[in-house]
Coordinates of C-alpha atoms and ligand atoms in Angstrom, one line a residue:
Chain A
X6 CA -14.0 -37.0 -3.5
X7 CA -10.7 -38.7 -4.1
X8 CA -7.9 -38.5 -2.3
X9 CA -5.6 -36.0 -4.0
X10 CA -8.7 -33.8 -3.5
X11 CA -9.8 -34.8 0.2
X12 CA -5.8 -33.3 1.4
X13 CA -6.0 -30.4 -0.9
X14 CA -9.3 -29.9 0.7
X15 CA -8.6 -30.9 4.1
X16 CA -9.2 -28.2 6.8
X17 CA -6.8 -29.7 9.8
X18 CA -3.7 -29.1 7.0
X19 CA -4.9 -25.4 6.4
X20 CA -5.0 -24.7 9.9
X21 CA -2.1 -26.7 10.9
X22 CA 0.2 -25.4 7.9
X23 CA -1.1 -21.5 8.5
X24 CA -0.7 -21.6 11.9
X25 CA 1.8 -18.8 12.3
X26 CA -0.4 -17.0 10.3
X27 CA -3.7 -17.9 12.7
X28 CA -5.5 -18.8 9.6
X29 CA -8.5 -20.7 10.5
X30 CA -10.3 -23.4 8.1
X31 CA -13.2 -25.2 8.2
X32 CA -15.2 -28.1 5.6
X33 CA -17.9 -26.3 3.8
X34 CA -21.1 -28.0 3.6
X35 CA -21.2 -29.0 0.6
X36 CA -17.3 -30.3 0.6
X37 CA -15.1 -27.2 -0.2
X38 CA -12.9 -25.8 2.3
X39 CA -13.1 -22.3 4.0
X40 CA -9.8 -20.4 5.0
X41 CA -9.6 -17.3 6.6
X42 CA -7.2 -14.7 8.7
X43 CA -7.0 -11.5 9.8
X44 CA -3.9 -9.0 10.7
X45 CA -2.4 -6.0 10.2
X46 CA 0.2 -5.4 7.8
X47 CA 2.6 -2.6 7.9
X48 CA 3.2 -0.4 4.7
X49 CA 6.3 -1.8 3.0
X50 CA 6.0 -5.5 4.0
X51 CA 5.3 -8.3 2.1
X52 CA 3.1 -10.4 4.0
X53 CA 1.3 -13.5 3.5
X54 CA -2.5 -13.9 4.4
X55 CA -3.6 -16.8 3.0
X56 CA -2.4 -20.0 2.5
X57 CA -4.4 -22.6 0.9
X58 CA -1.6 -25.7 0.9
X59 CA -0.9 -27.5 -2.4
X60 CA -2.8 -24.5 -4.3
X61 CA -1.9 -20.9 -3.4
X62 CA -1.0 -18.1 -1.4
X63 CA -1.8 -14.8 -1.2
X64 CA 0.3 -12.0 -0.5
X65 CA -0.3 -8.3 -0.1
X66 CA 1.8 -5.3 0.5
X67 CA -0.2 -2.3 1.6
X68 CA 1.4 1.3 1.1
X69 CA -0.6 4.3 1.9
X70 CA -2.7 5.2 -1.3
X71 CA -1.9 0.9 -3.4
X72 CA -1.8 -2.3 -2.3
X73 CA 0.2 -4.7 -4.2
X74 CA -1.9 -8.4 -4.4
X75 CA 1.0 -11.3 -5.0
X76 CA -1.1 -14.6 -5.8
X77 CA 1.7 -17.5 -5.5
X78 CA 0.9 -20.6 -7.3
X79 CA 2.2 -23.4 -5.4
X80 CA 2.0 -26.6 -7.5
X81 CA 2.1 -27.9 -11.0
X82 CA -1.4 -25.7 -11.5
X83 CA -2.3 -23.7 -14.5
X84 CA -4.2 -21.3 -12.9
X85 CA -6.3 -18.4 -14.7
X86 CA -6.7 -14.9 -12.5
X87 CA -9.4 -13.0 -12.6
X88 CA -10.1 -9.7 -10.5
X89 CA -13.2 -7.5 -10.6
X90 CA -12.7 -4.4 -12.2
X91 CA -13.5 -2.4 -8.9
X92 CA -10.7 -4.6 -7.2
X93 CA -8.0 -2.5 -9.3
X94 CA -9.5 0.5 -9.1
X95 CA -10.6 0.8 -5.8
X96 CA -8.6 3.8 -4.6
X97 CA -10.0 6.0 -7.1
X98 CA -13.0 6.0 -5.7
X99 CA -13.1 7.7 -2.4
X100 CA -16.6 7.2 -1.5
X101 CA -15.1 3.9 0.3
X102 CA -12.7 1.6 -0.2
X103 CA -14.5 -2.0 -2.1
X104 CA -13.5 -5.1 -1.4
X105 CA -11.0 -7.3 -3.3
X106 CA -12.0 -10.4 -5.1
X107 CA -10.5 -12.5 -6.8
X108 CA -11.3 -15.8 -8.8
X109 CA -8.9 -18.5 -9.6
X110 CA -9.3 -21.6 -11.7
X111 CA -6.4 -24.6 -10.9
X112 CA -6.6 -26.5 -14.2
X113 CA -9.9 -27.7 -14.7
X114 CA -10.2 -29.3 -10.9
X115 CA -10.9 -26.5 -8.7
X116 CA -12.0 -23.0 -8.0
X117 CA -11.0 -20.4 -5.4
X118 CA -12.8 -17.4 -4.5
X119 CA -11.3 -14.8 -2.6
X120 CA -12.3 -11.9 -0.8
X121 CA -10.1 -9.1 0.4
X122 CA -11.1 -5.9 2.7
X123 CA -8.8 -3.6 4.2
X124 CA -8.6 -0.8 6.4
X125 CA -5.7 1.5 6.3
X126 CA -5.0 2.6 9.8
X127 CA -2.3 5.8 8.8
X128 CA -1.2 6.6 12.5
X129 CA -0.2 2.8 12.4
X130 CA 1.4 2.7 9.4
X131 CA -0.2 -0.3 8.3
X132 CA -2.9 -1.8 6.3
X133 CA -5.7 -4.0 8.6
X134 CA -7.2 -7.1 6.2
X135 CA -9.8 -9.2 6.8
X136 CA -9.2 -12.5 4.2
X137 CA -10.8 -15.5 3.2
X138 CA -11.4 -18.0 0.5
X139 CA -13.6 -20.4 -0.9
X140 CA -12.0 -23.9 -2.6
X141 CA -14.5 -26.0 -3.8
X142 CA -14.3 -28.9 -6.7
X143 CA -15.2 -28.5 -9.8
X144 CA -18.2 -30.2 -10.7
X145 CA -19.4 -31.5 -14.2
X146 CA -22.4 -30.6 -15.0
Chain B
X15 CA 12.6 -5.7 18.5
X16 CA 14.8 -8.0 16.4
X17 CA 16.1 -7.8 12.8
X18 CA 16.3 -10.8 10.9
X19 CA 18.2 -10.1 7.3
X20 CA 18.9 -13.1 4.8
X21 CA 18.8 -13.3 1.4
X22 CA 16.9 -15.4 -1.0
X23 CA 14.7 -16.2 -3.6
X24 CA 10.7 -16.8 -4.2
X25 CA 11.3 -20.2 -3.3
X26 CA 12.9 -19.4 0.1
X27 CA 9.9 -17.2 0.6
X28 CA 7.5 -20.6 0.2
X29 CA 8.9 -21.8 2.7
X30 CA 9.1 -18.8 5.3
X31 CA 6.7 -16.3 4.4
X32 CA 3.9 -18.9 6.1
X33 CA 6.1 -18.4 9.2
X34 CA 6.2 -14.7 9.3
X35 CA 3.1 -13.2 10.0
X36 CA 4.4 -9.7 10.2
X37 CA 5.9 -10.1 5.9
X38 CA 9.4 -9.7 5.0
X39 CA 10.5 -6.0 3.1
X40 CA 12.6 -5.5 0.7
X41 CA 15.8 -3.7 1.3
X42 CA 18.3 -3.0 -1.5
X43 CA 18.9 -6.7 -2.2
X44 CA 18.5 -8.1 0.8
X45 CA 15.3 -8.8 2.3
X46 CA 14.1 -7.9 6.0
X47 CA 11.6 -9.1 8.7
X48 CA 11.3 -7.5 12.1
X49 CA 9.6 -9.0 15.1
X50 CA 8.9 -8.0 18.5
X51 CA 9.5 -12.0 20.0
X52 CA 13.0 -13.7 19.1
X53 CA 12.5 -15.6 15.2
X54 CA 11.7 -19.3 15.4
X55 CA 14.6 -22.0 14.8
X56 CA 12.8 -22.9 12.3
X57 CA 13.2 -19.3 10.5
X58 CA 16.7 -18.9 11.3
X59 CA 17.7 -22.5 10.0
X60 CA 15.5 -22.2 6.7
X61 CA 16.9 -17.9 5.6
X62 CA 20.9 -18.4 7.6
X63 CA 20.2 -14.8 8.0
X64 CA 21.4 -12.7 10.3
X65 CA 20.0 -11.5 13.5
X66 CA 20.6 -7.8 15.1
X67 CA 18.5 -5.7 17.5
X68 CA 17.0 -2.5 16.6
X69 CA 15.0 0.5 18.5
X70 CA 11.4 -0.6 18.6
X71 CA 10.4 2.7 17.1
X72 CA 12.5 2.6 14.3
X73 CA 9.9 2.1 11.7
X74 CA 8.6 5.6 12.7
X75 CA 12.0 6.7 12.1
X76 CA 12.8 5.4 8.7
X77 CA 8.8 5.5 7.1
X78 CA 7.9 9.2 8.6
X79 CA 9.9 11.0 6.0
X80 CA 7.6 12.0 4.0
X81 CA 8.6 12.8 0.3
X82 CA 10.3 15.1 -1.7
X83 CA 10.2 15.9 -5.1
X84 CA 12.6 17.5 -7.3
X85 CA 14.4 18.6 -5.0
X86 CA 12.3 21.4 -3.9
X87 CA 8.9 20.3 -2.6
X88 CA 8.3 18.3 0.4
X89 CA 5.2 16.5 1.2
X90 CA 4.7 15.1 4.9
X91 CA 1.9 14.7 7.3
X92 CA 2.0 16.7 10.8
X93 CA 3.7 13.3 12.2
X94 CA 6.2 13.2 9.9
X95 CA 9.6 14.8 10.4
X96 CA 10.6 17.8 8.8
X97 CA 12.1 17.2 5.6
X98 CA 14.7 20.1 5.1
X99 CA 13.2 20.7 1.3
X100 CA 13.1 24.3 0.2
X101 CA 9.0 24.1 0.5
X102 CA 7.3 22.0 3.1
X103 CA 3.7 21.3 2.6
X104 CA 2.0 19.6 5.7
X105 CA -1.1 17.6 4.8
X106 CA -3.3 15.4 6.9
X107 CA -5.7 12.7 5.4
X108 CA -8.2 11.0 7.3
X109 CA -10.7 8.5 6.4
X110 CA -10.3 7.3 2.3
X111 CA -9.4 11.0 1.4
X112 CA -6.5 11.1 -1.0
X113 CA -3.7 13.3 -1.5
X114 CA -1.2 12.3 1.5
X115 CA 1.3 12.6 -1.3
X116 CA 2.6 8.8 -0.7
X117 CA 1.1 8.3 -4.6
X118 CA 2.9 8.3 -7.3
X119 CA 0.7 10.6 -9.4
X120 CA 0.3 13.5 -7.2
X121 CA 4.2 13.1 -7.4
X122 CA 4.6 13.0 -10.6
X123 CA 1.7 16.4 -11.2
X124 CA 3.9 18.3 -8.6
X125 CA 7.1 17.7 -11.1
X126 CA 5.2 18.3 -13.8
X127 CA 4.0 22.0 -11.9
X128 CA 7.6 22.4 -10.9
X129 CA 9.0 23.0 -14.5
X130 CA 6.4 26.0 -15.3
X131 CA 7.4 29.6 -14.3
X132 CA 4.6 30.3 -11.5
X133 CA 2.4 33.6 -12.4
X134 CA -1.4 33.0 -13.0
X135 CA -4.5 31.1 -11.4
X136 CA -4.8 27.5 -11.0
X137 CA -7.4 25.0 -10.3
X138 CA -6.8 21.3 -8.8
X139 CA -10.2 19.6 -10.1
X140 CA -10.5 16.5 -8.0
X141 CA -8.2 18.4 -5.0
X142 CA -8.6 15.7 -2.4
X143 CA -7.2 17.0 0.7
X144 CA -5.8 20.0 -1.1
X145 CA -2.0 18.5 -2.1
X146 CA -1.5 20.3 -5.3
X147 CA -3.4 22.7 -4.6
X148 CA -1.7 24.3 -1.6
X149 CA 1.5 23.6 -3.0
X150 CA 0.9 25.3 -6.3
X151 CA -0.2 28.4 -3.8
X152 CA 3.2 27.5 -2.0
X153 CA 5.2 28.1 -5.5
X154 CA 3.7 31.8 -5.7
X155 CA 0.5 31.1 -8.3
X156 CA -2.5 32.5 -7.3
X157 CA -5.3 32.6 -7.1
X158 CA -5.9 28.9 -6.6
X159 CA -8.8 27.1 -6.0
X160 CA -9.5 23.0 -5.4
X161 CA -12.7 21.5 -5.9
X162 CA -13.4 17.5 -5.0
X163 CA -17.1 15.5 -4.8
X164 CA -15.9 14.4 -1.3
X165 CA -17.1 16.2 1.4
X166 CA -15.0 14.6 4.1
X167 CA -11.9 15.2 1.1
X168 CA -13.1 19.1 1.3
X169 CA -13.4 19.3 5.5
X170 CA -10.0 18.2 5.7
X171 CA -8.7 20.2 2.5
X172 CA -9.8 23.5 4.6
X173 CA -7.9 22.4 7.4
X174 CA -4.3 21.9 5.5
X175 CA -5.1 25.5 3.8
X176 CA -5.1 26.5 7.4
X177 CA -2.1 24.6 8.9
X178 CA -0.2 25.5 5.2
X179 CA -0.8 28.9 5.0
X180 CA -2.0 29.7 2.3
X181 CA -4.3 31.1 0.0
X182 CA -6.5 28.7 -1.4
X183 CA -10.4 28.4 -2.0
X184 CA -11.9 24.9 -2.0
X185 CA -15.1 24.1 -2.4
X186 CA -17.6 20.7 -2.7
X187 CA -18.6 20.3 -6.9
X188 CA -19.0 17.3 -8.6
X189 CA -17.2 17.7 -11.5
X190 CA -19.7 15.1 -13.4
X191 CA -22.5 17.6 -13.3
X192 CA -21.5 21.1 -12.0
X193 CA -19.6 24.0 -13.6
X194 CA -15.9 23.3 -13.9
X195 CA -13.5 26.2 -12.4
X196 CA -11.1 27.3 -15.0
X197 CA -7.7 28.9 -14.5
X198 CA -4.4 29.6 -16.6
X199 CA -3.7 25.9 -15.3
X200 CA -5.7 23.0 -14.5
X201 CA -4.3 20.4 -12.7
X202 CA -6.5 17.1 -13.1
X203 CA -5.2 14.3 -11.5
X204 CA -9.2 12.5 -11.3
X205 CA -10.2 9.3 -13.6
X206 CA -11.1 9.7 -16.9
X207 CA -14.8 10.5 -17.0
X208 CA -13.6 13.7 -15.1
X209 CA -11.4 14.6 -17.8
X210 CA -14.2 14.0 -20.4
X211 CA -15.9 17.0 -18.5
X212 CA -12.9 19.1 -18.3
X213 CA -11.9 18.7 -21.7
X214 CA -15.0 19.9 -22.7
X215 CA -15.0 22.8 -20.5
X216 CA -11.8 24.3 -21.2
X217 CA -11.7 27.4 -23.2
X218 CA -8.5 30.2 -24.3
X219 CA -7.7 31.3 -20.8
X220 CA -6.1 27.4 -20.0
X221 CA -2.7 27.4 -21.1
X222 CA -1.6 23.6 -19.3
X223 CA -3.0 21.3 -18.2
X224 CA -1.2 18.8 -15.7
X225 CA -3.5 15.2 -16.2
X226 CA -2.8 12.0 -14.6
X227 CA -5.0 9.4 -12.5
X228 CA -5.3 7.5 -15.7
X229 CA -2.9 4.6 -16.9
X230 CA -0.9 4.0 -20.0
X231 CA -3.8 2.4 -22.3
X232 CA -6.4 5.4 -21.3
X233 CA -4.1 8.0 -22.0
X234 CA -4.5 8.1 -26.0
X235 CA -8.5 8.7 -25.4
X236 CA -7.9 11.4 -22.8
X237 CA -5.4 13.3 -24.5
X238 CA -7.4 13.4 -27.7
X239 CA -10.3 15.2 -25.8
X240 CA -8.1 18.3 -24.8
X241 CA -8.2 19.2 -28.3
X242 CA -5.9 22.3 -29.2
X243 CA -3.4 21.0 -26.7
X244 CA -0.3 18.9 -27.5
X245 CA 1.5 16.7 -24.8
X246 CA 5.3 19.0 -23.1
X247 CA 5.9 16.2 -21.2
X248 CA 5.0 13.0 -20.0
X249 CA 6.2 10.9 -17.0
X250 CA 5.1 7.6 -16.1
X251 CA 5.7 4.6 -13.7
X252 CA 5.8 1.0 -13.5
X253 CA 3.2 0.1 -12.4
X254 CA 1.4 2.2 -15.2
X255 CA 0.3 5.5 -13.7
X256 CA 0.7 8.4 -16.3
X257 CA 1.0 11.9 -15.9
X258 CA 1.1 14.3 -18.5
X259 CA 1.4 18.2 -19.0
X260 CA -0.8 19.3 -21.6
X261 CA 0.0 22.9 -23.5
X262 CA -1.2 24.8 -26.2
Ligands
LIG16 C1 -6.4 10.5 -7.5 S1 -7.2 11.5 -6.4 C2 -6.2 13.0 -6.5 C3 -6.2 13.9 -5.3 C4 -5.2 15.1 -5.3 N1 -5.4 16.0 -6.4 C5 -3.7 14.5 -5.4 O1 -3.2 14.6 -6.5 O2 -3.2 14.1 -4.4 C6 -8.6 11.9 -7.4 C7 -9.7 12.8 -6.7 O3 -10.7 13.1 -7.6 C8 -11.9 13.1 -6.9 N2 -13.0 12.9 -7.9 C9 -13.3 11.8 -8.6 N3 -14.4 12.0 -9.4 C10 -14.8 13.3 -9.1 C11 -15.9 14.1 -9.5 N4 -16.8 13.6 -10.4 N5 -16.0 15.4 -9.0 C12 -15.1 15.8 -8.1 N6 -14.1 15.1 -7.7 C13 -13.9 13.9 -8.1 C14 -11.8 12.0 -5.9 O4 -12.7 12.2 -4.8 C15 -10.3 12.1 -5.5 O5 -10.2 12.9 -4.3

């Protein structure tokens, strides 16, 4: 891995940059990087939940019945979204809510895979997430 | 609890939205962060916003309104503060029920109900916890009954009947294979292949129907199914959600 790759990949700067956030990182085996976090978000706010330095962050703002999903780009990346059908549609189905996932594609270096589940806690006001991504290299086959 | 307020773009937000866990909202053009602990130098150097101290259950206070719409009907749950509209609907939800009236299409179907003269039976197909249902039976039609594939939905449905009132019948029915209740309107506010079934259903005695759950680029397919009926009105948001009142 070079070196552009090794910081974008490293785990202490996940951790150290989304501290206030508690995100917690670690190396995958086979050399992508693992961020995750957990909180709860209160309807109405804007919050971050993951932060994957150099490449992106996520941010979500939970209302009762929507959640709105703000994937920020940070970098020179041309990135290319894609969300599973269920991820936008989820509230229509109220046999229970489906995760989120979404896949991004930063140039033709590296992919991140995300996963999103929530809980709506009503009494609270607020929206309960469990998040985490994948990073990994993109490998030539 | 403290109140930070600054102002700023998506770049500020770069930099301090990793340093607020709790988010930042949005209010009029300024945006907002509360926190329980005093904000990080860090924060206040990076926003120069301002800093006050408010009542710790203020979000309580400015969330638990509840809504109103057109003027007339109020939605709120049993926590929420009363809302002075003319007709107060309480409705629970528990669990992934739907209908706390916090959408934008049950919104939207009640002002689309609000502009017909009430007289005559209505059904809410895909009630959820009984929203439009009890507060058509608020506006004087009757009789009205709700049907939804969700038990819990149903359970929780009775119970806002109950707390509301009123006189409304709902009932368990999957509207994908069982008989679909008809009534002089139908208020459908379910995803497409629901409509599919009602469309088909629908015979002389239906004289609106109030659609939405669908978005802009289903609603050509969906209104072409309720054939006989041409669109009154049609509201939509931003963010795509349509609702419709169909008439013949
Ligand atoms: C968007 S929610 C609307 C709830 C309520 N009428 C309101 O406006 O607040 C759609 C409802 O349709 C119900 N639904 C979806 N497919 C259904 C089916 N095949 N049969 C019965 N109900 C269905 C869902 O369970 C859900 O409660």
């Amino acid at each position: 891995m070079d070196r552009a790759a090794a910081e974008l990949l490293s785990a202490d700067r996940a951790v150290s940059e989304g501290a206030a956030l508690g995100q917690l990182a670690c190396a995958l085996p086979d050399g992508g990087l693992l961020i995750t976090a957990s909180r709860l978000v209160e309807f109405g706010a804007r919050a971050a939940i993951l932060l994957a330095p150099g490449l992106f962050r996520l941010d979500l703002t939970p209302q009762e019945e929507t959640l709105g999903l703000y994937p920020r780009i940070l970098g020179p990346w041309e990135v290319d979204w894609r969300a599973a059908e269920e991820s936008w549609d989820g509230y229509r189905d109220a046999s229970g809510p489906a995760p989120i996932e979404l896949h991004g594609t930063f140039g033709d270096q590296y992919t991140a895979w995300i996963h999103v589940l929530s809980f709506t806690e009503r009494d609270a006001l607020a929206t309960h997430f469990v998040a985490k991504a994948e990073i990994r290299v993109v490998t030539e086959r | 609890m403290y109140r930070l307020t600054f102002r700023g773009d998506e770049d500020l937000l770069d930099a301090v939205l990793p340093l607020l866990p709790g988010g930042v909202r949005e209010d009029e053009d300024a945006l907002v962060a509360y926190s329980g602990a005093p904000f990080s130098d860090a924060v206040l150097a990076l926003t120069g916003g301002a800093v006050d101290e408010v009542p710790a259950d203020w979000k309580q206070r400015k969330m638990s309104a509840g809504v109103v719409i057109g003027g007339v009907v109020g939605i709120r749950s049993p926590f929420d503060r009363e809302s002075g509209a003319p007709i107060e609907v309480v409705v629970e939800r528990r669990g992934s029920a739907f209908g706390s009236g916090s959408h934008p299409t049950t919104q939207m179907c009640v002002a689309l109900l609000l502009e017909l003269e009430p007289g005559g039976s209505v059904a809410d197909l895909g009630c959820g916890v009984g929203t439009l249902a009890i507060v058509a039976a608020k506006l004087g039609w009757a009789p009205v009954v709700g049907v939804d594939r969700v038990p819990v939905a149903i359970e929780v449905a009775r119970e806002n009947v109950e707390r509301n009132g009123v006189d409304v019948d709902v009932a368990v029915s999957d509207l994908a294979v069982d008989d679909i209740p008809l009534a002089n309107v139908l208020l459908v506010n379910a995803p497409p292949p629901v409509h599919e079934r009602v469309a088909a259903a629908v015979d002389d005695r239906v004289r609106h129907v109030i659609v939405s759950g669908i978005v802009a680029e289903e609603m050509e397919d969906v209104v072409r199914r309720y054939t006989g009926f041409k669109i009154a009105k049609a509201l939509g948001t931003e963010d795509e959600w349509i609702a419709l009142r169909l008439s013949c």
